[in-house]
Short mmCIF file of C-alpha atoms in Angstrom, two decimals:
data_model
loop_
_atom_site.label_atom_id
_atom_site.label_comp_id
_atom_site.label_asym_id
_atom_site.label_seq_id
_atom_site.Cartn_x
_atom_site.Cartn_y
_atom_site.Cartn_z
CA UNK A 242 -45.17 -4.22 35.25
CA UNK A 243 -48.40 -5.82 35.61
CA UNK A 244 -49.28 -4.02 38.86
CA UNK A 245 -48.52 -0.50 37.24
CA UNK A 246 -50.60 -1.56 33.77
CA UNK A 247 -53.60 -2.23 36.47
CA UNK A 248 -53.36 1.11 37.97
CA UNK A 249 -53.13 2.64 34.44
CA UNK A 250 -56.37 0.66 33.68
CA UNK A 251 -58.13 1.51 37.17
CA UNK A 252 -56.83 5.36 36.44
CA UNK A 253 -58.54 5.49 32.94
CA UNK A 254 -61.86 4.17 34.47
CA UNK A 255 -62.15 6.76 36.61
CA UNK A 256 -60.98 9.50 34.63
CA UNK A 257 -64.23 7.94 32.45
CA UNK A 258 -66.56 7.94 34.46
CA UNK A 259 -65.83 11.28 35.95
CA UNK A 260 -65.97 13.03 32.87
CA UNK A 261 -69.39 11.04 31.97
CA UNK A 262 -70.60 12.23 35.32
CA UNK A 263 -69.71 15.43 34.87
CA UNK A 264 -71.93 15.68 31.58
CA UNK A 265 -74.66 13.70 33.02
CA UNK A 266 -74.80 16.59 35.34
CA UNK A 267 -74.48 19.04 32.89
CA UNK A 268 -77.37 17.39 31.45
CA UNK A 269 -79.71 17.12 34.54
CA UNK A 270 -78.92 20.69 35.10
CA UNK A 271 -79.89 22.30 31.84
CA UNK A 272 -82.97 20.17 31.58
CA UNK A 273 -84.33 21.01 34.82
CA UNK A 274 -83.47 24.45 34.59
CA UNK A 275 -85.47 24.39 30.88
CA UNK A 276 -88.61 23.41 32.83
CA UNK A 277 -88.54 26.09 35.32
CA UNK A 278 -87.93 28.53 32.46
CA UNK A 279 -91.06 26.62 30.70
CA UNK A 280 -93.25 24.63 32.90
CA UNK A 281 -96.47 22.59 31.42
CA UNK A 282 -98.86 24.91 30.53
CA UNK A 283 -101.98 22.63 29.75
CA UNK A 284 -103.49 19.15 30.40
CA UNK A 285 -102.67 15.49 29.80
CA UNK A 286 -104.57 12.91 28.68
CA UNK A 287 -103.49 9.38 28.03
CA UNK A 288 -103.43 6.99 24.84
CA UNK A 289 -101.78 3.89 24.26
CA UNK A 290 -99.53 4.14 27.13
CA UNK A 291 -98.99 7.83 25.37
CA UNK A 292 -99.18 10.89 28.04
CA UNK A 293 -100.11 13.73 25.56
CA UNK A 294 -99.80 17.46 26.90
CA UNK A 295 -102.05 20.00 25.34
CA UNK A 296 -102.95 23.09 25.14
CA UNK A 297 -106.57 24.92 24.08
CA UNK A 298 -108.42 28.49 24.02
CA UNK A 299 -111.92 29.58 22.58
CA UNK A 300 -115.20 28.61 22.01
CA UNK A 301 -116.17 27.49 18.35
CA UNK A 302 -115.70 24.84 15.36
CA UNK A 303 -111.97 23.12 16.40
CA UNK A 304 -108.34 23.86 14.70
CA UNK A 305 -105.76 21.46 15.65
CA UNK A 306 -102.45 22.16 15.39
CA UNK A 307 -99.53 19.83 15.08
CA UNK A 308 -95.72 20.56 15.26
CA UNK A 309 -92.81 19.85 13.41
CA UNK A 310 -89.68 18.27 14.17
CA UNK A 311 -87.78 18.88 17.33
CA UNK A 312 -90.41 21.05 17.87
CA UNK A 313 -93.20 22.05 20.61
CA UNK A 314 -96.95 23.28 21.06
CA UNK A 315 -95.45 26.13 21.73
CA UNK A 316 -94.35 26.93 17.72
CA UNK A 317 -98.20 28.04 17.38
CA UNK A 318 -99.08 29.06 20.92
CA UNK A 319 -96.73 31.66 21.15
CA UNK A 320 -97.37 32.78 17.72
CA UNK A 321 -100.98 32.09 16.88
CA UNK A 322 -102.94 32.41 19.95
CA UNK A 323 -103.73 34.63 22.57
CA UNK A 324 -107.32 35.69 20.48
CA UNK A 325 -105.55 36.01 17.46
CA UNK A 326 -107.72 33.64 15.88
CA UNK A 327 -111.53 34.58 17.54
CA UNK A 328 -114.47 32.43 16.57
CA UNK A 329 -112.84 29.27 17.01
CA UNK A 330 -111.82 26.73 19.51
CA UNK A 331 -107.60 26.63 19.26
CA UNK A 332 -106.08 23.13 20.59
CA UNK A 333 -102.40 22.61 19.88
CA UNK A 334 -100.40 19.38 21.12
CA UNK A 335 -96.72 18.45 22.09
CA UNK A 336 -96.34 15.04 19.84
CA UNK A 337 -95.26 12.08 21.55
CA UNK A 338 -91.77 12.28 23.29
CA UNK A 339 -91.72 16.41 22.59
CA UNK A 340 -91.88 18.96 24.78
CA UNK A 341 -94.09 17.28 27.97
CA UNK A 342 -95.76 14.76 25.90
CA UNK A 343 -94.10 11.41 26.49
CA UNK A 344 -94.05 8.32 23.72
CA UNK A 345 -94.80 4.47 25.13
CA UNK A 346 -92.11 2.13 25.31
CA UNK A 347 -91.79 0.57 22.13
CA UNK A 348 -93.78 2.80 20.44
CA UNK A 349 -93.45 3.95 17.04
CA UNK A 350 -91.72 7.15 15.64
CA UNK A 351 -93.38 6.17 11.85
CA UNK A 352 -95.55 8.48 10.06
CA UNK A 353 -98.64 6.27 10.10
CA UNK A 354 -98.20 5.56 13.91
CA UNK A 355 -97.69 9.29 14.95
CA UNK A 356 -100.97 10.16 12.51
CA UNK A 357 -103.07 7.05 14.08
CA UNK A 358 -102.59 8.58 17.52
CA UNK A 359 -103.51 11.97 16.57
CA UNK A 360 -106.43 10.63 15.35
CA UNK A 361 -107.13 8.96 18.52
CA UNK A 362 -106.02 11.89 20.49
CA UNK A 363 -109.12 13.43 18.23
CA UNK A 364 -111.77 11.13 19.47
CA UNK A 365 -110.95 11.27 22.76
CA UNK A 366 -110.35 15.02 23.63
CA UNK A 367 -114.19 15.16 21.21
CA UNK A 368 -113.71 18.13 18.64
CA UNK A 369 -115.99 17.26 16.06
CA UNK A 370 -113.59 16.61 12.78
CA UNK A 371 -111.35 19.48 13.43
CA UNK A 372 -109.33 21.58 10.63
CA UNK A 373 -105.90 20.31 11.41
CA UNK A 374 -102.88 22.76 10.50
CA UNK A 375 -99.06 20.88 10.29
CA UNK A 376 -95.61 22.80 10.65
CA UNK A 377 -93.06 21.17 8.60
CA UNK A 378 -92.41 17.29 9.72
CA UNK A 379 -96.18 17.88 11.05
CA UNK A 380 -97.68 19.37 8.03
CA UNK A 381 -96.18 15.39 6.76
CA UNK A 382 -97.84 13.72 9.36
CA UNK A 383 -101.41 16.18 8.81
CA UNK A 384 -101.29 14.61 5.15
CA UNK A 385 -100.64 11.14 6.85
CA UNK A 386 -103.79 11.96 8.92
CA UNK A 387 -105.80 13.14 5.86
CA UNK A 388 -104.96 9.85 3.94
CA UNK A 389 -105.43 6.93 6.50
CA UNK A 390 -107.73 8.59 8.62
CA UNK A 391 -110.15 11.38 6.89
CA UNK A 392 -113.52 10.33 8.03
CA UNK A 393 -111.60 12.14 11.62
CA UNK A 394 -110.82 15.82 10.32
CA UNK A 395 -112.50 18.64 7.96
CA UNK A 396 -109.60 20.11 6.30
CA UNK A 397 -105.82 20.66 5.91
CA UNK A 398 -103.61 23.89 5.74
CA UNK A 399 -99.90 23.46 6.07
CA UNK A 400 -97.05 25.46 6.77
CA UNK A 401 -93.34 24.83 4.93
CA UNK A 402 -94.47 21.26 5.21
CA UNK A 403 -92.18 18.48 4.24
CA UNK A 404 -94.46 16.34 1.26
CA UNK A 405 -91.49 14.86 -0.55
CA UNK A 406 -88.67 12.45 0.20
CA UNK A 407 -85.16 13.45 0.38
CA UNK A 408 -82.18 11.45 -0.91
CA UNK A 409 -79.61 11.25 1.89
CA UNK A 410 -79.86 12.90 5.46
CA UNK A 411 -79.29 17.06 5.26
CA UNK A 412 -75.41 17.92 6.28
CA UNK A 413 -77.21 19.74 9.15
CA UNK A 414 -79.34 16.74 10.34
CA UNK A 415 -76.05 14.20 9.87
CA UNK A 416 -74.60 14.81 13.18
CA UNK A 417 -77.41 13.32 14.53
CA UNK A 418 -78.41 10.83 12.67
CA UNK A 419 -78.39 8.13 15.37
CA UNK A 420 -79.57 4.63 14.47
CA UNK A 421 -78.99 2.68 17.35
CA UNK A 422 -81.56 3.66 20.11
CA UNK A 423 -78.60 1.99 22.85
CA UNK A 424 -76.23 4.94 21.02
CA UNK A 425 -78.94 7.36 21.06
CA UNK A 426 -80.17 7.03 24.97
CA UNK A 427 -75.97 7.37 25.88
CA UNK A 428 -75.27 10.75 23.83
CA UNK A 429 -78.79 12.00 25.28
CA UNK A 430 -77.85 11.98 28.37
CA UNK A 431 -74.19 12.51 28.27
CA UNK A 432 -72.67 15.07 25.15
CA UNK A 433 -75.95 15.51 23.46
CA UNK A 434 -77.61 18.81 25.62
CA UNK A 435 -74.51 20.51 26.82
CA UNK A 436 -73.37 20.67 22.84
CA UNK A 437 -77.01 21.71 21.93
CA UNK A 438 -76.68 24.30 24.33
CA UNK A 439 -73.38 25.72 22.52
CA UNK A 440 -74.10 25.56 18.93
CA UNK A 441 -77.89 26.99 19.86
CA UNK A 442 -77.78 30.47 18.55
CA UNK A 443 -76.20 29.04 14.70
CA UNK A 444 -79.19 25.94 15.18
CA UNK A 445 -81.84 28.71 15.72
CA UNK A 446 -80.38 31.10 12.81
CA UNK A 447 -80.41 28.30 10.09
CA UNK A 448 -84.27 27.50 11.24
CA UNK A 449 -85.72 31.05 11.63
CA UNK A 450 -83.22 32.42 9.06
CA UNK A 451 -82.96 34.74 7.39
CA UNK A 452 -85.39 36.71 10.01
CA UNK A 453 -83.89 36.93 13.51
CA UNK A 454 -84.86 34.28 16.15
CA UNK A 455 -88.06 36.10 18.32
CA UNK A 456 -86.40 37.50 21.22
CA UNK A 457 -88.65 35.43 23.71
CA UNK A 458 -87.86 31.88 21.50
CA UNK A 459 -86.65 30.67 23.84
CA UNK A 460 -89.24 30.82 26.90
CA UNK A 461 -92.75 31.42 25.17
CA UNK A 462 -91.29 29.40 22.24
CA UNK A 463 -90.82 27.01 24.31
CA UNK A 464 -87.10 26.56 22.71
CA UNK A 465 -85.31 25.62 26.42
CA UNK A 466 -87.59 22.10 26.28
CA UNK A 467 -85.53 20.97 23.66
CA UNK A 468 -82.73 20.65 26.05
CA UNK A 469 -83.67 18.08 27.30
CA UNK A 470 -82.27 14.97 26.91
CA UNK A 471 -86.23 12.82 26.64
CA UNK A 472 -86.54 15.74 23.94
CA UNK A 473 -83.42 14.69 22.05
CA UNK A 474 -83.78 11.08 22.27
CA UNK A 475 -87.28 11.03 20.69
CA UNK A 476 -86.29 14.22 18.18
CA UNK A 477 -83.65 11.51 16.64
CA UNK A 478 -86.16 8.69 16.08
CA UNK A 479 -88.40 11.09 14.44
CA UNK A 480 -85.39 11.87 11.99
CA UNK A 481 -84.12 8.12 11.51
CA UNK A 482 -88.03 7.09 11.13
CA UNK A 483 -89.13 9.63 8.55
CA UNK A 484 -87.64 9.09 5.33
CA UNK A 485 -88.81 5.09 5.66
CA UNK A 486 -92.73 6.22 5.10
CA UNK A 487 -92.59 9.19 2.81
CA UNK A 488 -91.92 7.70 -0.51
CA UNK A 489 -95.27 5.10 -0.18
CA UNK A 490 -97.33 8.11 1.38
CA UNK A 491 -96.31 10.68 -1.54
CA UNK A 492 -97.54 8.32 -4.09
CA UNK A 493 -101.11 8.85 -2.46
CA UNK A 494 -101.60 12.63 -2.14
CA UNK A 495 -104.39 12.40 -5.07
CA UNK A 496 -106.67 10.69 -2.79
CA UNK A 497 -106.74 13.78 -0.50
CA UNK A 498 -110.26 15.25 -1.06
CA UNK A 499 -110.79 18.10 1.06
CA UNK A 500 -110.26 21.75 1.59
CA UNK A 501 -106.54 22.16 1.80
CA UNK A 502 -104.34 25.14 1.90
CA UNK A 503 -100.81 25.87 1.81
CA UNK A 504 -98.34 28.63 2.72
CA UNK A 505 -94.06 28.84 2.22
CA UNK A 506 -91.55 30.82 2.62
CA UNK A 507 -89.59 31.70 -0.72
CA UNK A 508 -86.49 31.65 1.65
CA UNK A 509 -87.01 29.10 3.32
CA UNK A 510 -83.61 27.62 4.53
CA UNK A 511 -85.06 24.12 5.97
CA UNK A 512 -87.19 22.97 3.32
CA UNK A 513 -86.99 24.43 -0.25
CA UNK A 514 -90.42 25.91 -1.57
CA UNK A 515 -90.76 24.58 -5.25
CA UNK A 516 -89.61 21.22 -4.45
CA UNK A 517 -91.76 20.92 -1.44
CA UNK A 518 -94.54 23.68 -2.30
CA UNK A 519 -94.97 24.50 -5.63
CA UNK A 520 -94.60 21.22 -7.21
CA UNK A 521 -96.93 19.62 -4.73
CA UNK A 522 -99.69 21.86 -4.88
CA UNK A 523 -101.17 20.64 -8.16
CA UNK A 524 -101.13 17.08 -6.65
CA UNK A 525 -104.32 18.18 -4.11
CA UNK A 526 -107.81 19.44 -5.69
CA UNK A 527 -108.27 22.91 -5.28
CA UNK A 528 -105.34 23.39 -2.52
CA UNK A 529 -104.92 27.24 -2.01
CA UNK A 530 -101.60 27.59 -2.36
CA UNK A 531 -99.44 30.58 -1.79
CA UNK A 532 -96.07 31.97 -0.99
CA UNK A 533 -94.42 34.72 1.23
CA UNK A 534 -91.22 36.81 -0.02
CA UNK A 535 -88.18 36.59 1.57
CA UNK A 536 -89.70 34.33 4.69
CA UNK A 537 -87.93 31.86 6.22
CA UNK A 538 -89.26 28.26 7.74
CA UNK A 539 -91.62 30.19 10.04
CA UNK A 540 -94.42 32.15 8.70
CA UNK A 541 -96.73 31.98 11.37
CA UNK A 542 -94.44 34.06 13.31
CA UNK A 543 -92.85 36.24 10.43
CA UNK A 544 -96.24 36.41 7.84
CA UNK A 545 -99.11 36.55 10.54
CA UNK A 546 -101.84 37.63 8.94
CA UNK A 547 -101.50 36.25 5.97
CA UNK A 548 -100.85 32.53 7.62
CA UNK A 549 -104.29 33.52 10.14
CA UNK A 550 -106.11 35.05 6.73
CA UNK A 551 -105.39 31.61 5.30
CA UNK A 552 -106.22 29.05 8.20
CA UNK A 553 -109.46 31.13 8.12
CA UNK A 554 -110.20 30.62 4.46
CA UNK A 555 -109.63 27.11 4.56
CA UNK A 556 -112.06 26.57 8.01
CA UNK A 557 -114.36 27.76 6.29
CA UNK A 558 -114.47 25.79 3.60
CA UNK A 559 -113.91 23.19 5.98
CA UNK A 560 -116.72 23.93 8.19
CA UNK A 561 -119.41 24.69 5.44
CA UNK A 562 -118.58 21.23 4.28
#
């Protein structure tokens, strides 16, 4: 009896660790394929044990741009560049642990810490006090970066930023809501891409929704890097970190003085626009607020000109300053 429960034992191990090798190779496969699909387009430079990857085009006063969660460079790139902002010198970064930017060991995933190395990122790259422009989770950390470090930037504009806190974790975050980084690093690089990979197209509907997702998302959007399982890992502490610095930060936003702008989608499925827009705008002096019918989370691709018409309004303010 005791020889056959051994065998039983011995049987489940290895029935384990084949099917955990089998998604471990799942996962190496879809992440390597995602960076021949989208290899590094720009340059590194290091901070703090931080390898940031960058991109930049044009001659002129600087705009930086910063992404939102589980997001890349490549959510302004694709959208914004190309000369479709002349006069102006266009950087745009992968934060630390997205797309081919990589975050230190130890290193923070808080709101303070992510807008202390962007400021540092600033000072070394040199653009003299850019206009910084935040997606969503980044348009948080730009107003991080304009309260605890203004003397380093000219202006703000965001886009569908998150500015408030949020009581609970969002039924479509909850799944992976990860606490444990132990936890986390296992379903990375075991479950975590292949499932990505499956429930992609409804992920990518309730972000860009209720437009369809760009065609090319998923190459010049730079969407295969999030399949990835460093992507993932790093995408989770951003989520678990967030909501600890928010409530402290929002009590600040009155100390913000300087040209600001702001742009949402009325149908906006990620963040909602009065809670996050409209009731915040009052809170900065002379923020130029405005709104976009029946756009989702992603104006710069789906409102254009009217996000470019803005960012230019606000430079410059910014710039005459």
């Amino acid at each position: 009896m005791t020889t056959i429960l051994l065998w039983l034992v011995v049987l489940l191990l290895v029935a384990v660790l084949a099917v955990t090798g089998w998604y471990v190779w799942q996962t190496q496969t879809i992440a390597r394929r995602a960076e021949r699909l989208v290899p590094a387009r720009g340059k590194f430079v290091e901070i703090d044990g931080n390898r940031i990857h960058y991109v930049e085009e044009g001659e002129g006063r600087p705009i930086l741009f910063v992404h939102g969660f589980g997001g890349t460079l490549h959510h302004f790139r694709h959208p914004l560049f190309s000369g479709r902002i002349p006069g102006y010198r266009l950087i745009a970064l992968d934060r630390p642990g997205a797309g081919y930017s990589t975050r230190a060991a130890g290193a923070s995933a808080a709101l303070p810490a992510q807008a202390a190395l962007i400021a540092k990122f600033i000072e070394k790259l040199g653009p003299e006090k850019p206009l910084v422009v935040g997606h969503s989770l980044g348009g948080m950390i730009t107003l991080t970066l304009a309260l605890n470090h203004p003397d380093k930037i000219s202006g703000i504009v965001l886009i569908s930023a998150l500015t408030r806190p949020r009581e609970g974790i969002p039924p479509e975050m909850a799944p992976i809501y990860i606490t444990s980084p132990l936890k986390r690093w296992l379903i990375a690089n075991t479950v975590a891409i292949p499932a990505a990979l499956k429930v992609a197209p409804a992920t990518l509907a309730y972000v860009f929704g209720p437009q369809e997702t760009p065609l090319d998302y998923m190459t010049e959007g730079g969407g295969e890097l999030g399949l990835r399982p460093g992507h993932f890992y790093n995408m989770v502490a951003d989520l678990v970190s967030v909501g600890d610095d928010i409530p402290a930060l929002a009590k600040r936003f009155e100390e913000i003085d300087m040209p600001a702008g702001m742009v949402f989608g009325t149908a906006d499925k990620v963040l909602d626009w009065r809670e996050n827009g409209e009731a915040f705008a009052p809170r900065i002096k002379g923020l130029d607020f405005e709104t976009v019918e029946g756009i989702g989370h992603h104006p710069q691709y789906w409102a254009r000109e009217q996000v470019v018409a803005l960012i230019r309004r606000v430079a410059e303010r910014a710039f005459a300053a």
